[in-house]
Amino acid sequence: MHIVVCMKQVPDSAQIRVHPVTNTIMRQGVPTIINPYDLFALEEALRLRDRLGGEVTVLTMGPPMAEDSLRKALTFGADRAVLLTDRAFAGSDTLATSFALAAALDKVGREFGVPPIVFTGKQTIDGDTAQVGPGIAKRLGLNQLTYVARIADLDPAAGTITVERRAEGGLQVLQTRLPVLITMLEGVNEIRRGGLDDAYRAARAQVVRWSAADAGITDLASCGLKGSPTIVKKVFAPQGRAEQVRQVPTIDRSADELAADVMAAIFQTQPALEEDLLRFAAGQ
């Protein structure tokens, strides 16, 4: 079974700073990492390969330095790495990114075998949109299973997969037919530690590099800034509040007394809310 994992190299969010004048993200000197959510997708793909056989291909779109993250994925046990890199992709939003990755996945299928399962993380830490995975699925006509917490059953012969999907208020058990795109939740597994053999293999491995032309992309107007209708108006760091947190004593206090104290504190800072509630109560 051939499984593809789409991943992204992102700046380490713990060290990102915002320029105080331009309000843009300062990326200089900020180390890059594999998007943490994508590691859960990679581990799930590796577990399926170990159980059912086959191979795992990792695919990313980014600048040439994104090869570092692909080699890191190889040290975890991935079998092949493909880097989609071209200046035409610069400035891509989620729409343009899904367009380019869908084209690359189509070529991956022709070159290395059509993957019945494509994995992504649930979202990236630099964009937080969770749109690229579903966008790829839509463009390629794949069934999509988002926010997956566990793969309960996979039957390659029957071409079916059953998963547990975390949803608001509970857990959904869903079954669909392959091929499928799955976005994995965080915390559902733990990425393995690669051994020395994997490290040596990753260092010697040849990362496949494709330009837009190599991937068969001819519509460059759908790539990069030209194909990105999203406009980021402003990026800013939230300012700290001057107000101090007030702690309400709870020892030897009844629930009614605590509720009264909390409401009094709220009405003190938001008098209009108290007036609105009184008017609402009078109208009932």
Short mmCIF file of C-alpha atoms in Angstrom, two decimals:
data_model
loop_
_atom_site.label_atom_id
_atom_site.label_comp_id
_atom_site.label_asym_id
_atom_site.label_seq_id
_atom_site.Cartn_x
_atom_site.Cartn_y
_atom_site.Cartn_z
CA MET A 1 0.00 0.00 0.00
CA HIS A 2 1.35 3.40 -1.00
CA ILE A 3 0.55 6.14 1.53
CA VAL A 4 1.34 9.82 1.06
CA VAL A 5 1.75 12.30 3.90
CA CYS A 6 1.50 16.00 3.06
CA MET A 7 3.54 18.03 5.52
CA LYS A 8 4.83 21.56 5.90
CA GLN A 9 7.94 23.24 7.23
CA VAL A 10 6.89 26.07 9.55
CA PRO A 11 8.65 28.61 11.77
CA ASP A 12 8.86 27.59 15.39
CA SER A 13 5.89 29.46 16.84
CA ALA A 14 7.55 29.65 20.26
CA GLN A 15 10.17 31.99 18.79
CA ILE A 16 8.13 34.06 16.34
CA ARG A 17 8.20 37.83 16.85
CA VAL A 18 6.10 40.57 15.29
CA HIS A 19 7.81 43.72 14.00
CA PRO A 20 6.62 46.64 16.14
CA VAL A 21 6.42 49.05 13.19
CA THR A 22 5.42 46.99 10.15
CA ASN A 23 3.29 44.46 12.09
CA THR A 24 4.73 41.64 10.00
CA ILE A 25 6.16 38.35 11.24
CA MET A 26 9.93 38.53 11.67
CA ARG A 27 11.23 35.23 10.28
CA GLN A 28 14.94 36.11 10.32
CA GLY A 29 16.78 33.91 12.75
CA VAL A 30 13.66 31.89 13.61
CA PRO A 31 14.33 28.14 13.37
CA THR A 32 12.00 26.02 11.26
CA ILE A 33 10.41 22.72 12.26
CA ILE A 34 8.03 20.15 10.84
CA ASN A 35 4.50 21.30 11.53
CA PRO A 36 3.79 19.44 14.80
CA TYR A 37 0.32 18.30 13.71
CA ASP A 38 1.85 16.65 10.64
CA LEU A 39 3.96 14.38 12.84
CA PHE A 40 0.81 12.64 14.08
CA ALA A 41 -0.21 12.05 10.47
CA LEU A 42 3.25 10.70 9.63
CA GLU A 43 3.27 8.30 12.57
CA GLU A 44 -0.17 6.96 11.66
CA ALA A 45 0.98 6.38 8.08
CA LEU A 46 4.11 4.57 9.29
CA ARG A 47 2.04 2.34 11.55
CA LEU A 48 -0.23 1.34 8.67
CA ARG A 49 2.79 0.59 6.48
CA ASP A 50 4.39 -1.51 9.22
CA ARG A 51 1.18 -3.51 9.62
CA LEU A 52 0.07 -3.86 6.01
CA GLY A 53 3.28 -3.40 4.03
CA GLY A 54 3.98 -0.86 1.32
CA GLU A 55 5.73 2.48 1.47
CA VAL A 56 5.24 6.02 2.75
CA THR A 57 6.00 9.11 0.67
CA VAL A 58 6.25 12.52 2.33
CA LEU A 59 5.39 15.54 0.19
CA THR A 60 5.85 19.22 0.92
CA MET A 61 5.65 22.50 -0.96
CA GLY A 62 8.10 25.18 0.06
CA PRO A 63 11.47 26.82 -0.49
CA PRO A 64 14.59 24.72 -1.07
CA MET A 65 15.40 24.72 2.65
CA ALA A 66 12.24 22.69 3.27
CA GLU A 67 14.38 19.71 2.27
CA ASP A 68 15.67 19.71 5.86
CA SER A 69 12.22 18.82 7.17
CA LEU A 70 11.80 16.13 4.53
CA ARG A 71 15.09 14.52 5.59
CA LYS A 72 13.91 14.65 9.17
CA ALA A 73 10.79 12.75 8.09
CA LEU A 74 13.04 10.18 6.43
CA THR A 75 14.85 9.66 9.73
CA PHE A 76 11.50 8.78 11.30
CA GLY A 77 11.06 6.03 8.73
CA ALA A 78 9.46 7.51 5.61
CA ASP A 79 10.53 5.74 2.42
CA ARG A 80 10.54 8.64 -0.05
CA ALA A 81 10.52 12.45 0.04
CA VAL A 82 9.25 14.83 -2.63
CA LEU A 83 9.83 18.59 -2.53
CA LEU A 84 7.63 20.82 -4.67
CA THR A 85 9.55 24.08 -4.98
CA ASP A 86 9.26 26.96 -7.41
CA ARG A 87 9.31 30.73 -7.17
CA ALA A 88 5.85 30.66 -8.75
CA PHE A 89 4.50 29.26 -5.46
CA ALA A 90 5.66 32.21 -3.33
CA GLY A 91 2.85 33.87 -1.40
CA SER A 92 0.39 31.00 -1.82
CA ASP A 93 -2.68 31.00 0.38
CA THR A 94 -4.64 27.82 1.13
CA LEU A 95 -6.44 27.88 -2.24
CA ALA A 96 -3.23 28.11 -4.26
CA THR A 97 -1.44 25.65 -1.97
CA SER A 98 -4.13 22.99 -2.38
CA PHE A 99 -4.03 23.53 -6.16
CA ALA A 100 -0.27 22.92 -6.34
CA LEU A 101 -0.26 19.99 -3.92
CA ALA A 102 -3.15 18.32 -5.74
CA ALA A 103 -1.16 18.52 -8.98
CA ALA A 104 1.90 17.09 -7.24
CA LEU A 105 -0.14 14.25 -5.72
CA ASP A 106 -1.47 13.42 -9.16
CA LYS A 107 2.11 13.08 -10.42
CA VAL A 108 3.14 11.10 -7.34
CA GLY A 109 0.40 8.63 -8.25
CA ARG A 110 1.67 8.33 -11.81
CA GLU A 111 5.33 8.02 -10.82
CA PHE A 112 5.18 5.89 -7.67
CA GLY A 113 1.70 4.39 -7.53
CA VAL A 114 -1.71 5.86 -6.74
CA PRO A 115 -2.09 6.25 -2.96
CA PRO A 116 -5.38 4.96 -1.52
CA ILE A 117 -4.73 7.08 1.59
CA VAL A 118 -3.39 10.61 1.85
CA PHE A 119 -2.65 11.99 5.32
CA THR A 120 -2.29 15.56 6.54
CA GLY A 121 -2.21 17.12 9.98
CA LYS A 122 -5.42 18.78 11.09
CA GLN A 123 -3.88 22.22 10.42
CA THR A 124 -0.60 24.13 10.50
CA ILE A 125 0.60 26.25 13.40
CA ASP A 126 1.46 29.22 11.17
CA GLY A 127 -1.88 29.45 9.35
CA ASP A 128 -4.35 27.56 11.58
CA THR A 129 -6.93 27.37 8.79
CA ALA A 130 -7.37 23.57 8.45
CA GLN A 131 -8.31 24.23 4.81
CA VAL A 132 -5.50 22.67 2.75
CA GLY A 133 -6.36 19.02 3.45
CA PRO A 134 -10.05 19.35 2.53
CA GLY A 135 -9.03 21.51 -0.45
CA ILE A 136 -6.79 18.76 -1.79
CA ALA A 137 -9.54 16.18 -1.29
CA LYS A 138 -12.03 18.33 -3.21
CA ARG A 139 -9.67 18.88 -6.13
CA LEU A 140 -8.76 15.18 -6.43
CA GLY A 141 -12.24 13.82 -5.73
CA LEU A 142 -11.14 11.98 -2.59
CA ASN A 143 -13.43 11.12 0.28
CA GLN A 144 -12.33 13.18 3.27
CA LEU A 145 -12.25 12.33 6.95
CA THR A 146 -11.24 15.27 9.12
CA TYR A 147 -10.22 15.48 12.79
CA VAL A 148 -9.62 11.75 12.98
CA ALA A 149 -8.67 10.44 16.42
CA ARG A 150 -8.23 6.74 15.54
CA ILE A 151 -8.31 4.40 12.58
CA ALA A 152 -10.56 1.63 13.83
CA ASP A 153 -10.40 -0.63 10.78
CA LEU A 154 -8.86 -0.70 7.32
CA ASP A 155 -9.74 -3.34 4.74
CA PRO A 156 -7.64 -2.81 1.58
CA ALA A 157 -9.28 -5.76 -0.16
CA ALA A 158 -12.78 -4.37 0.35
CA GLY A 159 -11.53 -0.83 -0.13
CA THR A 160 -13.09 0.49 3.08
CA ILE A 161 -11.85 2.36 6.14
CA THR A 162 -13.51 3.02 9.49
CA VAL A 163 -12.35 5.83 11.75
CA GLU A 164 -13.27 7.58 14.95
CA ARG A 165 -13.69 11.31 14.41
CA ARG A 166 -13.69 13.74 17.28
CA ALA A 167 -16.64 16.09 17.02
CA GLU A 168 -18.17 18.73 19.21
CA GLY A 169 -20.02 16.95 21.96
CA GLY A 170 -18.78 13.44 21.27
CA LEU A 171 -17.14 10.92 18.96
CA GLN A 172 -18.34 9.92 15.51
CA VAL A 173 -17.65 6.51 13.96
CA LEU A 174 -17.47 6.90 10.19
CA GLN A 175 -16.88 4.44 7.37
CA THR A 176 -16.10 5.31 3.78
CA ARG A 177 -14.49 3.87 0.71
CA LEU A 178 -10.94 4.38 -0.48
CA PRO A 179 -9.27 6.50 -1.79
CA VAL A 180 -9.49 8.89 1.12
CA LEU A 181 -7.78 11.93 2.61
CA ILE A 182 -7.44 11.94 6.40
CA THR A 183 -6.53 14.85 8.65
CA MET A 184 -5.21 13.55 11.96
CA LEU A 185 -5.76 15.12 15.36
CA GLU A 186 -2.98 15.91 17.77
CA GLY A 187 -2.16 13.62 20.67
CA VAL A 188 -3.49 10.45 19.04
CA ASN A 189 -0.06 8.82 18.85
CA GLU A 190 3.60 9.56 19.50
CA ILE A 191 6.13 9.92 16.71
CA ARG A 192 8.75 7.20 16.86
CA ARG A 193 12.45 7.77 17.31
CA GLY A 194 14.45 6.96 14.23
CA GLY A 195 17.43 4.67 14.58
CA LEU A 196 20.97 5.15 13.32
CA ASP A 197 20.19 3.18 10.18
CA ASP A 198 17.34 5.58 9.40
CA ALA A 199 19.60 8.58 10.02
CA TYR A 200 22.26 7.24 7.65
CA ARG A 201 19.64 6.40 5.04
CA ALA A 202 18.10 9.87 5.31
CA ALA A 203 21.49 11.54 4.92
CA ARG A 204 22.22 9.57 1.74
CA ALA A 205 18.71 9.67 0.29
CA GLN A 206 17.93 11.67 -2.81
CA VAL A 207 15.03 14.03 -2.23
CA VAL A 208 12.91 14.27 -5.37
CA ARG A 209 12.60 17.92 -6.43
CA TRP A 210 9.84 19.10 -8.73
CA SER A 211 9.26 22.54 -10.13
CA ALA A 212 5.84 23.68 -11.26
CA ALA A 213 6.62 22.43 -14.76
CA ASP A 214 7.87 19.09 -13.42
CA ALA A 215 4.57 18.61 -11.57
CA GLY A 216 2.64 19.33 -14.75
CA ILE A 217 1.32 22.69 -13.57
CA THR A 218 0.68 24.92 -16.56
CA ASP A 219 -1.86 27.31 -15.02
CA LEU A 220 0.56 29.53 -13.10
CA ALA A 221 -2.22 32.07 -12.56
CA SER A 222 -3.64 29.63 -9.98
CA CYS A 223 -0.35 29.54 -8.04
CA GLY A 224 1.37 31.90 -5.66
CA LEU A 225 0.09 35.41 -5.09
CA LYS A 226 -1.72 35.43 -8.43
CA GLY A 227 -3.86 32.48 -7.38
CA SER A 228 -4.38 33.64 -3.79
CA PRO A 229 -7.53 35.69 -3.15
CA THR A 230 -6.77 35.86 0.59
CA ILE A 231 -5.44 39.20 1.84
CA VAL A 232 -3.86 39.46 5.29
CA LYS A 233 -4.62 43.00 6.41
CA LYS A 234 -2.60 43.01 9.60
CA VAL A 235 -0.59 40.78 11.92
CA PHE A 236 -0.09 42.01 15.45
CA ALA A 237 0.93 40.86 18.90
CA PRO A 238 -1.87 41.26 21.44
CA GLN A 239 -1.12 43.74 24.18
CA GLY A 240 -1.27 42.70 27.80
CA ARG A 241 -4.20 43.97 29.86
CA ALA A 242 -3.60 46.46 32.62
CA GLU A 243 -6.37 45.05 34.79
CA GLN A 244 -5.43 42.71 37.60
CA VAL A 245 -7.11 39.35 38.10
CA ARG A 246 -9.43 39.37 41.08
CA GLN A 247 -9.69 36.23 43.15
CA VAL A 248 -12.97 35.56 44.93
CA PRO A 249 -12.51 33.83 48.32
CA THR A 250 -14.31 30.50 48.45
CA ILE A 251 -13.62 29.16 51.93
CA ASP A 252 -16.76 28.83 54.06
CA ARG A 253 -18.87 30.45 51.36
CA SER A 254 -22.11 29.09 49.96
CA ALA A 255 -22.74 28.77 46.25
CA ASP A 256 -25.30 31.58 46.40
CA GLU A 257 -22.83 33.91 48.09
CA LEU A 258 -20.14 33.15 45.54
CA ALA A 259 -22.55 33.69 42.65
CA ALA A 260 -23.61 37.03 44.13
CA ASP A 261 -20.00 38.17 44.50
CA VAL A 262 -19.12 37.17 40.93
CA MET A 263 -22.19 38.93 39.50
CA ALA A 264 -21.45 42.06 41.52
CA ALA A 265 -17.89 42.13 40.19
CA ILE A 266 -19.10 41.70 36.61
CA PHE A 267 -21.71 44.46 36.95
CA GLN A 268 -19.12 46.76 38.46
CA THR A 269 -17.01 46.62 35.29
CA GLN A 270 -19.96 46.32 32.89
CA PRO A 271 -22.85 48.40 34.23
CA ALA A 272 -24.65 48.33 30.89
CA LEU A 273 -24.97 44.55 31.18
CA GLU A 274 -26.82 44.88 34.48
CA GLU A 275 -29.23 47.40 32.96
CA ASP A 276 -29.90 45.13 29.98
CA LEU A 277 -30.61 42.16 32.25
CA LEU A 278 -32.98 44.18 34.42
CA ARG A 279 -34.89 45.36 31.33
CA PHE A 280 -35.02 41.78 30.02
CA ALA A 281 -36.35 40.50 33.36
CA ALA A 282 -38.98 43.23 33.51
CA GLY A 283 -40.23 42.31 30.07
CA GLN A 284 -40.81 38.66 30.94
#
